[in-house]
Coordinates of C-alpha atoms in Angstrom, one line a residue:
M1 CA 83.6 156.4 -143.0
S2 CA 85.7 155.8 -140.3
T3 CA 84.3 156.4 -136.8
R4 CA 87.3 155.9 -135.7
P5 CA 90.8 157.1 -135.5
R6 CA 93.6 155.9 -137.7
T7 CA 95.5 153.8 -135.4
V8 CA 99.5 154.3 -135.7
L9 CA 101.8 151.2 -134.3
L10 CA 105.2 152.7 -134.3
T11 CA 107.5 149.8 -133.3
G12 CA 110.8 150.6 -131.6
A13 CA 109.7 153.2 -130.0
S14 CA 112.3 152.8 -127.1
G15 CA 114.4 154.0 -129.2
V16 CA 114.7 157.3 -130.7
V17 CA 114.0 157.4 -133.7
G18 CA 110.7 156.7 -131.4
R19 CA 110.7 158.1 -128.8
S20 CA 111.1 162.3 -131.0
I21 CA 108.3 160.8 -132.5
L22 CA 106.4 160.1 -129.2
R23 CA 106.9 163.0 -128.3
E24 CA 106.2 165.6 -132.3
S25 CA 102.6 163.9 -132.1
R26 CA 101.5 165.3 -128.5
G27 CA 100.9 168.7 -130.9
L28 CA 98.7 166.1 -133.7
P29 CA 94.6 166.1 -133.7
G30 CA 94.7 163.4 -130.9
G31 CA 97.9 164.0 -129.4
G32 CA 98.7 160.6 -130.6
G33 CA 96.0 159.4 -127.8
D34 CA 92.2 158.4 -128.2
G35 CA 90.4 160.8 -130.6
G36 CA 87.4 161.1 -133.2
P37 CA 87.8 160.7 -137.0
G38 CA 91.0 162.3 -139.4
D39 CA 93.5 161.9 -135.5
L40 CA 96.2 159.3 -134.3
R41 CA 96.5 157.0 -132.4
L42 CA 99.8 155.8 -132.0
I43 CA 100.3 152.0 -129.6
A44 CA 103.8 152.5 -129.0
A45 CA 105.8 149.8 -129.3
S46 CA 108.4 148.0 -127.5
H47 CA 110.7 144.7 -127.6
S48 CA 111.3 145.2 -123.8
S49 CA 112.6 148.8 -122.6
A50 CA 110.5 152.0 -121.1
V51 CA 108.9 154.7 -123.2
P52 CA 108.2 158.1 -121.2
E53 CA 106.8 159.3 -123.9
A54 CA 104.1 156.9 -124.6
P55 CA 100.3 158.1 -125.0
G56 CA 98.5 155.4 -123.0
P57 CA 99.7 151.8 -122.6
T58 CA 103.4 149.4 -124.4
V59 CA 102.9 146.4 -126.6
S60 CA 105.7 144.6 -126.2
L61 CA 106.1 143.2 -129.8
D62 CA 109.5 141.2 -130.7
M63 CA 110.7 141.7 -134.3
T64 CA 112.5 137.9 -134.0
A65 CA 109.6 135.7 -132.8
E66 CA 107.1 134.5 -135.0
W67 CA 103.3 136.6 -134.4
F68 CA 106.0 139.1 -132.7
G69 CA 105.7 137.0 -129.5
L70 CA 102.4 137.5 -130.0
G71 CA 100.4 133.9 -130.0
A72 CA 98.3 133.4 -133.5
D73 CA 95.5 135.3 -131.5
G74 CA 97.4 138.2 -130.6
W75 CA 98.3 139.6 -133.6
E76 CA 94.8 138.4 -135.5
A77 CA 94.1 141.7 -132.5
L78 CA 96.3 143.9 -132.9
A79 CA 95.6 143.7 -137.2
E80 CA 92.3 144.3 -136.9
E81 CA 93.2 147.6 -134.7
V82 CA 96.4 148.6 -137.2
D83 CA 96.0 150.9 -139.6
V84 CA 99.4 152.7 -140.8
V85 CA 102.5 150.6 -138.9
I86 CA 106.1 153.7 -138.8
H87 CA 108.8 150.4 -138.6
S88 CA 111.5 152.3 -136.4
A89 CA 112.6 149.1 -134.1
G90 CA 115.8 147.7 -135.0
L91 CA 119.7 147.6 -134.9
T92 CA 122.1 150.3 -135.4
E93 CA 125.2 149.7 -133.5
W94 CA 128.0 149.5 -136.2
G95 CA 130.8 147.0 -136.6
L96 CA 128.5 144.1 -135.7
P97 CA 128.5 140.5 -137.5
A98 CA 126.1 140.6 -140.4
E99 CA 124.0 137.3 -139.0
R100 CA 123.6 139.5 -135.9
Y101 CA 121.6 142.4 -138.2
Q102 CA 119.6 139.4 -140.0
P103 CA 117.7 138.6 -137.2
I104 CA 115.8 142.3 -136.9
N105 CA 116.7 144.8 -139.4
I106 CA 116.0 142.0 -142.2
D107 CA 113.7 138.3 -141.1
G108 CA 112.1 141.6 -138.7
T109 CA 111.2 143.9 -142.2
R110 CA 110.2 140.6 -143.4
R111 CA 107.5 140.3 -140.6
I112 CA 106.7 143.5 -140.8
I113 CA 105.7 143.4 -144.3
E114 CA 103.3 140.1 -143.4
F115 CA 101.2 142.6 -140.4
A116 CA 101.0 145.3 -143.2
E117 CA 99.5 143.4 -146.5
R118 CA 96.6 140.9 -142.9
A119 CA 95.6 144.2 -142.1
D120 CA 96.1 146.7 -144.4
A121 CA 98.3 148.9 -143.6
V122 CA 100.2 151.5 -145.4
V123 CA 104.4 151.3 -143.6
H124 CA 106.5 153.5 -143.3
F125 CA 110.0 152.6 -142.7
M126 CA 113.4 154.4 -141.1
S127 CA 116.8 152.9 -143.5
T128 CA 120.7 155.1 -143.3
A129 CA 121.4 157.1 -145.8
F130 CA 124.5 155.6 -145.7
V131 CA 123.1 153.5 -148.3
A132 CA 123.8 156.0 -151.0
A133 CA 127.4 154.6 -150.2
L134 CA 126.6 151.2 -151.6
A135 CA 124.1 152.2 -154.4
D136 CA 125.9 151.2 -158.2
T137 CA 126.7 154.8 -159.5
A138 CA 128.7 155.5 -155.8
P139 CA 131.7 157.0 -157.2
T140 CA 133.7 154.0 -155.6
P141 CA 133.1 150.9 -153.8
L142 CA 132.5 151.0 -149.9
G143 CA 134.9 148.9 -148.2
A144 CA 134.8 145.2 -147.4
A145 CA 135.8 146.3 -143.6
N146 CA 133.9 149.5 -143.0
V147 CA 132.7 149.5 -140.0
C148 CA 129.1 150.9 -140.3
R149 CA 128.7 148.2 -143.9
N150 CA 127.3 145.2 -142.5
Y151 CA 124.7 147.1 -140.9
I152 CA 124.3 150.2 -144.1
S153 CA 123.7 145.8 -146.1
S154 CA 120.8 145.1 -144.0
K155 CA 119.1 148.2 -143.7
Q156 CA 119.5 147.8 -147.9
A157 CA 117.9 144.5 -147.6
A158 CA 115.2 145.7 -145.7
E159 CA 113.8 148.2 -148.3
D160 CA 115.1 145.1 -150.9
L161 CA 112.0 143.8 -149.4
L162 CA 110.0 146.5 -149.5
A163 CA 110.0 147.3 -152.8
E164 CA 109.4 143.1 -153.5
S165 CA 106.9 142.6 -151.7
G166 CA 104.2 145.4 -153.8
I167 CA 103.2 146.6 -149.7
P168 CA 101.9 150.7 -150.1
H169 CA 104.9 151.8 -147.9
T170 CA 107.2 155.2 -148.5
V171 CA 111.5 155.1 -147.0
F172 CA 112.8 157.8 -144.7
R173 CA 116.3 157.5 -144.6
P174 CA 117.9 160.0 -142.4
T175 CA 121.2 161.0 -141.9
N176 CA 123.4 160.7 -138.4
L177 CA 120.8 162.2 -136.0
V178 CA 121.0 165.5 -133.4
G179 CA 119.0 166.4 -130.7
D180 CA 115.6 168.6 -131.5
S181 CA 116.6 171.4 -133.2
T182 CA 114.8 174.2 -131.0
T183 CA 115.6 172.7 -127.5
G184 CA 118.5 169.9 -128.0
W185 CA 117.3 167.6 -126.4
T186 CA 117.6 163.7 -127.6
S187 CA 116.5 160.7 -125.3
Q188 CA 120.1 159.1 -125.3
G189 CA 123.2 160.4 -127.2
Q190 CA 124.6 158.3 -129.7
I191 CA 128.2 158.2 -132.8
V192 CA 127.5 162.3 -133.5
Q193 CA 127.7 163.1 -129.3
L194 CA 130.2 160.9 -128.2
M195 CA 132.7 162.1 -131.2
S196 CA 132.1 164.9 -131.0
D197 CA 132.7 165.0 -127.5
W198 CA 136.0 164.1 -127.4
I199 CA 136.8 166.3 -130.1
G200 CA 135.7 169.2 -128.6
R201 CA 137.9 167.9 -125.4
G202 CA 141.0 168.2 -127.0
R203 CA 141.6 164.7 -128.1
A204 CA 142.3 164.2 -130.5
P205 CA 145.2 164.6 -133.1
F206 CA 143.8 165.2 -136.6
I207 CA 140.5 164.8 -138.0
P208 CA 140.2 161.9 -141.6
A209 CA 137.8 163.9 -143.5
H210 CA 138.6 162.7 -147.3
P211 CA 138.2 166.8 -149.4
G212 CA 135.2 168.6 -150.3
I213 CA 133.3 165.8 -148.1
R214 CA 130.0 167.6 -145.7
M215 CA 128.9 167.0 -141.7
D216 CA 125.4 165.5 -142.5
F217 CA 123.9 165.7 -139.5
V218 CA 120.4 166.4 -139.8
P219 CA 117.8 167.7 -135.7
Q220 CA 115.5 164.8 -134.8
D221 CA 112.2 166.7 -134.7
L222 CA 112.8 167.0 -138.4
L223 CA 112.5 163.3 -139.0
S224 CA 109.4 163.1 -136.6
K225 CA 107.4 166.5 -138.4
A226 CA 108.1 164.5 -142.1
V227 CA 107.0 161.0 -141.1
L228 CA 104.4 162.5 -139.2
R229 CA 102.9 164.8 -142.4
A230 CA 102.8 161.9 -143.9
I231 CA 100.6 160.2 -142.3
E232 CA 97.9 163.0 -141.7
L233 CA 98.8 163.4 -145.6
G234 CA 97.6 159.9 -146.2
D235 CA 100.8 159.2 -148.5
D236 CA 101.5 155.1 -149.2
K237 CA 104.6 155.5 -151.4
G238 CA 107.9 158.3 -152.1
D239 CA 112.4 157.9 -150.7
F240 CA 112.8 160.1 -149.1
W241 CA 116.5 161.1 -147.3
V242 CA 116.6 163.6 -144.8
T243 CA 119.7 164.8 -145.0
Y244 CA 121.1 168.4 -145.7
G245 CA 123.4 167.6 -148.6
E246 CA 124.2 170.8 -150.6
E247 CA 123.6 173.0 -147.1
A248 CA 125.9 170.5 -144.9
M249 CA 128.3 172.4 -143.0
D250 CA 132.0 171.0 -143.8
V251 CA 134.9 169.6 -141.8
D252 CA 135.9 173.4 -141.0
G253 CA 132.2 174.4 -140.0
C254 CA 131.4 172.1 -137.6
L255 CA 135.4 172.2 -135.8
Q256 CA 134.2 175.9 -135.5
V257 CA 131.2 174.7 -133.8
L258 CA 133.1 172.4 -131.3
A259 CA 134.6 175.6 -130.8
K260 CA 132.2 177.9 -130.3
H261 CA 130.4 175.6 -128.1
A262 CA 134.3 174.2 -125.7
A263 CA 134.3 178.1 -124.8
A264 CA 131.0 178.5 -123.8
R265 CA 132.3 175.1 -121.3
G266 CA 135.6 177.4 -120.7
R267 CA 138.0 175.5 -122.9
M268 CA 139.2 176.6 -124.9
L269 CA 140.0 174.1 -128.6
R270 CA 143.1 174.1 -130.5
I271 CA 141.6 173.4 -134.2
P272 CA 143.4 169.9 -135.2
P273 CA 144.7 169.9 -138.4
T274 CA 142.1 167.6 -140.6
V275 CA 144.3 164.6 -143.2
D276 CA 143.3 163.0 -145.6
P277 CA 142.0 159.3 -145.2
G278 CA 144.4 157.9 -147.5
R279 CA 148.0 160.1 -146.2
I280 CA 147.6 158.7 -142.7
D281 CA 150.7 157.7 -140.9
Q282 CA 149.6 154.7 -139.8
E283 CA 154.1 154.6 -137.1
E284 CA 152.0 157.5 -136.0
L285 CA 148.9 155.8 -135.9
E286 CA 150.3 152.9 -134.1
R287 CA 151.8 155.5 -131.7
L288 CA 147.8 156.7 -130.1
P289 CA 146.1 155.5 -127.0
P290 CA 144.2 152.1 -127.9
M291 CA 141.2 154.6 -127.8
S292 CA 142.4 157.6 -129.8
R293 CA 143.2 154.9 -132.7
S294 CA 139.2 153.5 -132.3
F295 CA 138.2 156.7 -132.8
L296 CA 139.8 158.0 -135.8
S297 CA 138.9 154.2 -137.3
V298 CA 135.8 155.0 -136.8
L299 CA 135.6 158.6 -138.4
C300 CA 137.8 157.4 -141.0
D301 CA 135.1 155.1 -142.2
V302 CA 132.1 157.1 -142.0
S303 CA 134.6 159.4 -143.3
E304 CA 135.0 157.1 -146.4
V305 CA 130.7 156.1 -147.0
T306 CA 129.7 159.9 -147.1
W307 CA 132.9 159.8 -150.3
C308 CA 131.2 157.0 -151.6
S309 CA 128.5 159.0 -151.3
G310 CA 129.8 161.3 -153.7
G311 CA 130.6 163.1 -150.5
V312 CA 127.7 165.7 -150.7
L313 CA 124.9 163.0 -149.5
P314 CA 121.6 163.2 -151.7
T315 CA 118.9 164.8 -150.0
S316 CA 115.6 165.8 -150.2
M317 CA 114.9 168.8 -148.4
P318 CA 113.2 171.4 -149.9
E319 CA 110.7 168.0 -150.8
L320 CA 110.2 167.6 -147.1
R321 CA 110.1 171.7 -146.8
E322 CA 107.1 172.0 -148.8
R323 CA 105.4 168.8 -148.7
Y324 CA 105.7 168.2 -145.0
G325 CA 106.3 171.7 -142.7
V326 CA 109.6 171.0 -142.7
P327 CA 111.7 173.5 -140.1
Y328 CA 114.3 175.6 -142.3
V329 CA 117.2 174.2 -139.6
A330 CA 120.2 176.1 -139.8
D331 CA 122.2 173.0 -138.9
T332 CA 125.2 174.5 -137.5
V333 CA 122.6 176.5 -135.0
A334 CA 120.7 172.8 -134.5
Y335 CA 124.1 170.8 -134.5
Q336 CA 125.5 173.8 -131.4
R337 CA 122.1 173.0 -129.5
S338 CA 122.5 168.8 -129.1
L339 CA 125.8 169.9 -128.1
T340 CA 124.6 171.9 -125.3
Y341 CA 122.3 170.0 -124.1
A342 CA 124.4 167.0 -124.3
S343 CA 127.1 168.4 -122.5
D344 CA 123.9 169.5 -120.1
H345 CA 122.5 166.6 -119.7
L346 CA 124.2 162.8 -120.7
S347 CA 127.6 163.6 -119.8

C-alpha cells in the first residue's frame, strides 16, 4: 500500500479554471498540499504567471517546448512524482488563426499524453462544450468564419489525440463559465462578464439570438468540484458535459437577470429586442459604432454555436450531481452573483 498521497499535476494553474480548482482543493483531505495515504497533493504548474492559491511552490512548465522546458532530467523527475494530471493549460481566446492554437492546445496535449504514458498517470482534460457544434449529428454546419471555430477545432483535435492514445483519461466539457456559485468570485473576467456589462449598461441596440436557444452559463466551482471528485474516486474514463442543458435559462430569462442587476446598481435597463441573426438589418448594423458591431458579431457567433449544437447544449449535469455530489444551483442565481462580484471587484 502506498504511504504517500497521490500527486496531481495541474497545468494552467494560473488560469480561471486552474485557480478555481486550487480553491476547491483546500477542502479535500490534505488540503491540496502534503498529506498521508489517500490524500491529494497538488503541484500547480504555470508558464509564467503567479498562482496565489497554490499550496506550495509552483512549477514552471512550457507546454509548447520539448520536455515542458524542464530538460530531460527535470521531466523524468516530475514524471516519477505524478499520479494524475489535470490538463487545463491552453489558449482560450477566440478569433485567432488556427496556427495560433496548434502549439499549445494540440501539440501541448500531445506532450501531456507522452508525459502521462511515462508517469503512468490518468489525465483529466478540460475541453469545451462547444465541440457539440462540430459533431456529425449537428443539425447545421458551423460557419467557417465563426469567431469560435478555430478554438473549438483545436479542442476537438486534442480530444481526438487523447482518444487515439489509449491512455486512461476523462474529458470535461464546460460551457462558458461564470463566477463561484456562492460568492460570484472569479480570478478574472471572461466573455460572459464582458458582454453582460455591455448589455447591462444599455449599449446593445438588440440581442442577436437564434430562436429557442438557451443561455448556458455554469459556475466555475461546479466544474472544479466534479474534476476533484473524479480524482478522489479514481475515475479514469468518461466524457462529461458541464452544462445546464434543458435547465439553462432562455434569452429572456438572461435579460431579466441583467435588468435586476442593473436596478440593484441604480440603473434602469430597457430590455433590448431579440433578433434572429438571419434577420438583422445590415444597413442598420453598419450605422452602429465599431465596438457595438464587434460585440454584436460575437453574440451572433456564440448563438450560432448553440444553434449548431441543437439549440440546447448536451448535458451530464444529472450524472455529475449523482456521482460527484455537484450541488444543485439555479443558473439565474449563480449568474446574478457573478454579475455582482464582477461589478464590485472587476470593473
